[in-house]
Amino acid sequence: MRMLNIKSLIFSTIFYATGIFFVAAQSPSNSSDTLLDGSNFTPITYTKQPEAFVTVNQDPRIKILLNLKSKMDKEGEFSDRYKIQLYYGNLKQANEIMTSSKEAFPQWDATIRWETPNYKVWIGNYRTRLEADRALKEIHTKFPSAFIFKPE
C-alpha cells in the first residue's frame, strides 16, 4: 500500500513540473519577439477605432403605417378575438338587426358580413371568452338566438 502512495506522489510531482514548464515556455517574453522554434512574430496591439455613425433615410409614410398597425393591433384586427353573431339571413333583416343592435348596445361595434348567399350581423370584439360570455348574457335580453364564435 505504501508503494502505491509513493508512485502516485512521484507521478503527480512530474505532472505538475511538466505543466509549469510548458506554461512558462508559452508566456511571451518582453526582451524578444521570437518563438521557441526561433521564428519571429509581430505582437498585436489593439487601438480604439473611431465611432461610426449611420444615417437612415426613410419614407415618412412608414411612421404613419406603423401607427396604423399599432392601432389595429390594439383594436384586435390581427389577433384571434371572439365575436357574437346576432343574425344570419337576408340583407333587409340584417340591416334592421344591425340598427337595433347599435341602438341597444352602443358600446360595441356592429357590422354586417356577407357570406354566400346570406348576410351575418356580428357585434363586439372580445379578447377573452369570459369577456364575450359577459356581453352575451346582456345581449340575450334583446337577441335570444345570439351566440359566441371566433372568426377565421
PDB file of C-alpha atoms in Angstrom:
ATOM      1  CA  MET A   1       0.000   0.000   0.000  1.00  0.00           C
ATOM      2  CA  ARG A   2       2.841   2.315   0.813  1.00  0.00           C
ATOM      3  CA  MET A   3       4.387   1.664  -2.599  1.00  0.00           C
ATOM      4  CA  LEU A   4       1.214   2.877  -4.359  1.00  0.00           C
ATOM      5  CA  ASN A   5       1.301   6.183  -2.472  1.00  0.00           C
ATOM      6  CA  ILE A   6       4.947   6.756  -3.386  1.00  0.00           C
ATOM      7  CA  LYS A   7       4.240   6.051  -7.089  1.00  0.00           C
ATOM      8  CA  SER A   8       1.293   8.461  -7.163  1.00  0.00           C
ATOM      9  CA  LEU A   9       3.367  11.121  -5.384  1.00  0.00           C
ATOM     10  CA  ILE A  10       6.172  10.800  -7.945  1.00  0.00           C
ATOM     11  CA  PHE A  11       3.685  10.858 -10.867  1.00  0.00           C
ATOM     12  CA  SER A  12       1.870  13.961  -9.609  1.00  0.00           C
ATOM     13  CA  THR A  13       5.156  15.783  -8.988  1.00  0.00           C
ATOM     14  CA  ILE A  14       6.379  15.074 -12.532  1.00  0.00           C
ATOM     15  CA  PHE A  15       2.975  16.021 -13.965  1.00  0.00           C
ATOM     16  CA  TYR A  16       2.904  19.395 -12.180  1.00  0.00           C
ATOM     17  CA  ALA A  17       6.533  20.166 -13.019  1.00  0.00           C
ATOM     18  CA  THR A  18       5.888  19.432 -16.710  1.00  0.00           C
ATOM     19  CA  GLY A  19       2.785  21.640 -16.697  1.00  0.00           C
ATOM     20  CA  ILE A  20       4.672  24.534 -15.094  1.00  0.00           C
ATOM     21  CA  PHE A  21       7.480  24.200 -17.650  1.00  0.00           C
ATOM     22  CA  PHE A  22       5.100  24.362 -20.638  1.00  0.00           C
ATOM     23  CA  VAL A  23       3.149  27.284 -19.210  1.00  0.00           C
ATOM     24  CA  ALA A  24       6.345  29.226 -18.610  1.00  0.00           C
ATOM     25  CA  ALA A  25       7.621  28.348 -22.103  1.00  0.00           C
ATOM     26  CA  GLN A  26       4.453  29.720 -23.739  1.00  0.00           C
ATOM     27  CA  SER A  27       4.332  33.039 -21.931  1.00  0.00           C
ATOM     28  CA  PRO A  28       5.581  35.929 -24.105  1.00  0.00           C
ATOM     29  CA  SER A  29       8.978  37.304 -23.392  1.00  0.00           C
ATOM     30  CA  ASN A  30       9.429  41.055 -23.167  1.00  0.00           C
ATOM     31  CA  SER A  31      13.034  41.017 -24.412  1.00  0.00           C
ATOM     32  CA  SER A  32      12.468  39.484 -27.854  1.00  0.00           C
ATOM     33  CA  ASP A  33       9.669  38.686 -30.289  1.00  0.00           C
ATOM     34  CA  THR A  34      10.751  35.145 -31.117  1.00  0.00           C
ATOM     35  CA  LEU A  35       9.007  31.847 -30.653  1.00  0.00           C
ATOM     36  CA  LEU A  36      10.570  28.692 -29.223  1.00  0.00           C
ATOM     37  CA  ASP A  37      11.402  27.457 -32.700  1.00  0.00           C
ATOM     38  CA  GLY A  38      13.309  30.692 -33.372  1.00  0.00           C
ATOM     39  CA  SER A  39      10.814  32.295 -35.780  1.00  0.00           C
ATOM     40  CA  ASN A  40       9.821  35.908 -35.296  1.00  0.00           C
ATOM     41  CA  PHE A  41       6.289  37.153 -34.715  1.00  0.00           C
ATOM     42  CA  THR A  42       4.660  40.557 -34.613  1.00  0.00           C
ATOM     43  CA  PRO A  43       2.771  41.319 -31.422  1.00  0.00           C
ATOM     44  CA  ILE A  44      -0.806  42.507 -31.929  1.00  0.00           C
ATOM     45  CA  THR A  45      -1.682  45.859 -30.464  1.00  0.00           C
ATOM     46  CA  TYR A  46      -5.278  46.976 -30.245  1.00  0.00           C
ATOM     47  CA  THR A  47      -6.211  50.586 -30.721  1.00  0.00           C
ATOM     48  CA  LYS A  48      -9.635  52.071 -30.234  1.00  0.00           C
ATOM     49  CA  GLN A  49     -11.327  52.770 -33.543  1.00  0.00           C
ATOM     50  CA  PRO A  50     -13.308  55.970 -34.018  1.00  0.00           C
ATOM     51  CA  GLU A  51     -17.052  55.528 -33.571  1.00  0.00           C
ATOM     52  CA  ALA A  52     -19.069  55.103 -36.746  1.00  0.00           C
ATOM     53  CA  PHE A  53     -22.348  56.865 -37.398  1.00  0.00           C
ATOM     54  CA  VAL A  54     -25.189  55.613 -39.571  1.00  0.00           C
ATOM     55  CA  THR A  55     -27.792  57.863 -41.109  1.00  0.00           C
ATOM     56  CA  VAL A  56     -31.089  56.212 -42.043  1.00  0.00           C
ATOM     57  CA  ASN A  57     -33.254  57.904 -44.635  1.00  0.00           C
ATOM     58  CA  GLN A  58     -36.765  56.523 -44.675  1.00  0.00           C
ATOM     59  CA  ASP A  59     -40.041  57.438 -46.231  1.00  0.00           C
ATOM     60  CA  PRO A  60     -42.193  59.489 -43.809  1.00  0.00           C
ATOM     61  CA  ARG A  61     -45.176  57.293 -44.663  1.00  0.00           C
ATOM     62  CA  ILE A  62     -43.537  54.394 -42.775  1.00  0.00           C
ATOM     63  CA  LYS A  63     -44.265  56.115 -39.447  1.00  0.00           C
ATOM     64  CA  ILE A  64     -47.913  56.549 -40.485  1.00  0.00           C
ATOM     65  CA  LEU A  65     -48.152  52.861 -41.398  1.00  0.00           C
ATOM     66  CA  LEU A  66     -46.584  51.787 -38.097  1.00  0.00           C
ATOM     67  CA  ASN A  67     -49.063  53.924 -36.157  1.00  0.00           C
ATOM     68  CA  LEU A  68     -51.926  52.424 -38.155  1.00  0.00           C
ATOM     69  CA  LYS A  69     -50.712  48.889 -37.471  1.00  0.00           C
ATOM     70  CA  SER A  70     -50.346  49.508 -33.730  1.00  0.00           C
ATOM     71  CA  LYS A  71     -53.876  50.952 -33.658  1.00  0.00           C
ATOM     72  CA  MET A  72     -55.207  47.877 -35.473  1.00  0.00           C
ATOM     73  CA  ASP A  73     -53.344  45.617 -33.033  1.00  0.00           C
ATOM     74  CA  LYS A  74     -54.984  47.383 -30.095  1.00  0.00           C
ATOM     75  CA  GLU A  75     -58.400  47.051 -31.700  1.00  0.00           C
ATOM     76  CA  GLY A  76     -57.799  43.371 -32.376  1.00  0.00           C
ATOM     77  CA  GLU A  77     -57.899  43.345 -36.142  1.00  0.00           C
ATOM     78  CA  PHE A  78     -54.990  40.878 -36.403  1.00  0.00           C
ATOM     79  CA  SER A  79     -55.482  38.643 -33.414  1.00  0.00           C
ATOM     80  CA  ASP A  80     -57.832  35.849 -32.511  1.00  0.00           C
ATOM     81  CA  ARG A  81     -60.763  37.532 -30.849  1.00  0.00           C
ATOM     82  CA  TYR A  82     -64.298  36.497 -30.061  1.00  0.00           C
ATOM     83  CA  LYS A  83     -67.384  37.982 -31.673  1.00  0.00           C
ATOM     84  CA  ILE A  84     -71.110  37.454 -31.211  1.00  0.00           C
ATOM     85  CA  GLN A  85     -73.354  36.656 -34.154  1.00  0.00           C
ATOM     86  CA  LEU A  86     -76.813  38.152 -33.915  1.00  0.00           C
ATOM     87  CA  TYR A  87     -78.350  37.229 -37.245  1.00  0.00           C
ATOM     88  CA  TYR A  88     -77.889  35.131 -40.388  1.00  0.00           C
ATOM     89  CA  GLY A  89     -80.201  35.787 -43.339  1.00  0.00           C
ATOM     90  CA  ASN A  90     -81.301  38.374 -45.927  1.00  0.00           C
ATOM     91  CA  LEU A  91     -79.937  41.921 -46.248  1.00  0.00           C
ATOM     92  CA  LYS A  92     -83.110  43.795 -45.294  1.00  0.00           C
ATOM     93  CA  GLN A  93     -83.490  41.957 -41.987  1.00  0.00           C
ATOM     94  CA  ALA A  94     -79.704  42.195 -41.360  1.00  0.00           C
ATOM     95  CA  ASN A  95     -79.850  46.000 -41.688  1.00  0.00           C
ATOM     96  CA  GLU A  96     -82.764  46.174 -39.238  1.00  0.00           C
ATOM     97  CA  ILE A  97     -80.949  43.944 -36.725  1.00  0.00           C
ATOM     98  CA  MET A  98     -77.763  45.983 -37.025  1.00  0.00           C
ATOM     99  CA  THR A  99     -79.619  49.271 -36.482  1.00  0.00           C
ATOM    100  CA  SER A 100     -81.447  47.939 -33.435  1.00  0.00           C
ATOM    101  CA  SER A 101     -78.217  46.448 -32.004  1.00  0.00           C
ATOM    102  CA  LYS A 102     -76.411  49.785 -32.360  1.00  0.00           C
ATOM    103  CA  GLU A 103     -79.267  51.494 -30.500  1.00  0.00           C
ATOM    104  CA  ALA A 104     -79.454  48.848 -27.756  1.00  0.00           C
ATOM    105  CA  PHE A 105     -75.685  48.336 -27.318  1.00  0.00           C
ATOM    106  CA  PRO A 106     -73.775  51.462 -28.409  1.00  0.00           C
ATOM    107  CA  GLN A 107     -70.643  50.347 -26.535  1.00  0.00           C
ATOM    108  CA  TRP A 108     -69.973  47.577 -29.106  1.00  0.00           C
ATOM    109  CA  ASP A 109     -69.481  47.939 -32.846  1.00  0.00           C
ATOM    110  CA  ALA A 110     -71.905  46.025 -35.051  1.00  0.00           C
ATOM    111  CA  THR A 111     -71.010  45.003 -38.599  1.00  0.00           C
ATOM    112  CA  ILE A 112     -72.641  43.172 -41.484  1.00  0.00           C
ATOM    113  CA  ARG A 113     -70.661  40.475 -43.280  1.00  0.00           C
ATOM    114  CA  TRP A 114     -71.745  38.827 -46.482  1.00  0.00           C
ATOM    115  CA  GLU A 115     -71.239  35.105 -46.893  1.00  0.00           C
ATOM    116  CA  THR A 116     -72.841  33.456 -49.902  1.00  0.00           C
ATOM    117  CA  PRO A 117     -75.874  33.606 -50.073  1.00  0.00           C
ATOM    118  CA  ASN A 118     -76.721  35.296 -46.752  1.00  0.00           C
ATOM    119  CA  TYR A 119     -75.668  38.186 -44.540  1.00  0.00           C
ATOM    120  CA  LYS A 120     -74.379  37.955 -40.975  1.00  0.00           C
ATOM    121  CA  VAL A 121     -74.613  40.572 -38.245  1.00  0.00           C
ATOM    122  CA  TRP A 122     -71.688  40.478 -35.827  1.00  0.00           C
ATOM    123  CA  ILE A 123     -71.239  42.550 -32.717  1.00  0.00           C
ATOM    124  CA  GLY A 124     -68.254  43.233 -30.474  1.00  0.00           C
ATOM    125  CA  ASN A 125     -64.613  42.294 -30.489  1.00  0.00           C
ATOM    126  CA  TYR A 126     -63.726  40.500 -27.256  1.00  0.00           C
ATOM    127  CA  ARG A 127     -60.246  39.460 -26.166  1.00  0.00           C
ATOM    128  CA  THR A 128     -61.286  36.590 -23.912  1.00  0.00           C
ATOM    129  CA  ARG A 129     -64.087  34.089 -23.830  1.00  0.00           C
ATOM    130  CA  LEU A 130     -65.077  35.372 -20.389  1.00  0.00           C
ATOM    131  CA  GLU A 131     -65.492  38.899 -21.726  1.00  0.00           C
ATOM    132  CA  ALA A 132     -67.623  37.557 -24.591  1.00  0.00           C
ATOM    133  CA  ASP A 133     -69.758  35.488 -22.177  1.00  0.00           C
ATOM    134  CA  ARG A 134     -70.500  38.569 -20.080  1.00  0.00           C
ATOM    135  CA  ALA A 135     -71.562  40.506 -23.180  1.00  0.00           C
ATOM    136  CA  LEU A 136     -73.643  37.578 -24.461  1.00  0.00           C
ATOM    137  CA  LYS A 137     -75.573  37.474 -21.208  1.00  0.00           C
ATOM    138  CA  GLU A 138     -76.523  41.121 -21.741  1.00  0.00           C
ATOM    139  CA  ILE A 139     -77.204  40.666 -25.477  1.00  0.00           C
ATOM    140  CA  HIS A 140     -79.508  37.668 -24.875  1.00  0.00           C
ATOM    141  CA  THR A 141     -82.091  40.043 -23.373  1.00  0.00           C
ATOM    142  CA  LYS A 142     -82.601  41.597 -26.824  1.00  0.00           C
ATOM    143  CA  PHE A 143     -81.373  38.809 -29.168  1.00  0.00           C
ATOM    144  CA  PRO A 144     -82.016  35.346 -27.658  1.00  0.00           C
ATOM    145  CA  SER A 145     -80.559  33.441 -30.642  1.00  0.00           C
ATOM    146  CA  ALA A 146     -77.139  35.163 -30.453  1.00  0.00           C
ATOM    147  CA  PHE A 147     -74.031  33.022 -29.983  1.00  0.00           C
ATOM    148  CA  ILE A 148     -70.267  33.436 -29.490  1.00  0.00           C
ATOM    149  CA  PHE A 149     -67.734  32.395 -32.136  1.00  0.00           C
ATOM    150  CA  LYS A 150     -64.171  33.010 -33.265  1.00  0.00           C
ATOM    151  CA  PRO A 151     -63.926  34.281 -36.858  1.00  0.00           C
ATOM    152  CA  GLU A 152     -61.454  32.567 -39.176  1.00  0.00           C
TER     153      GLU A 152
END
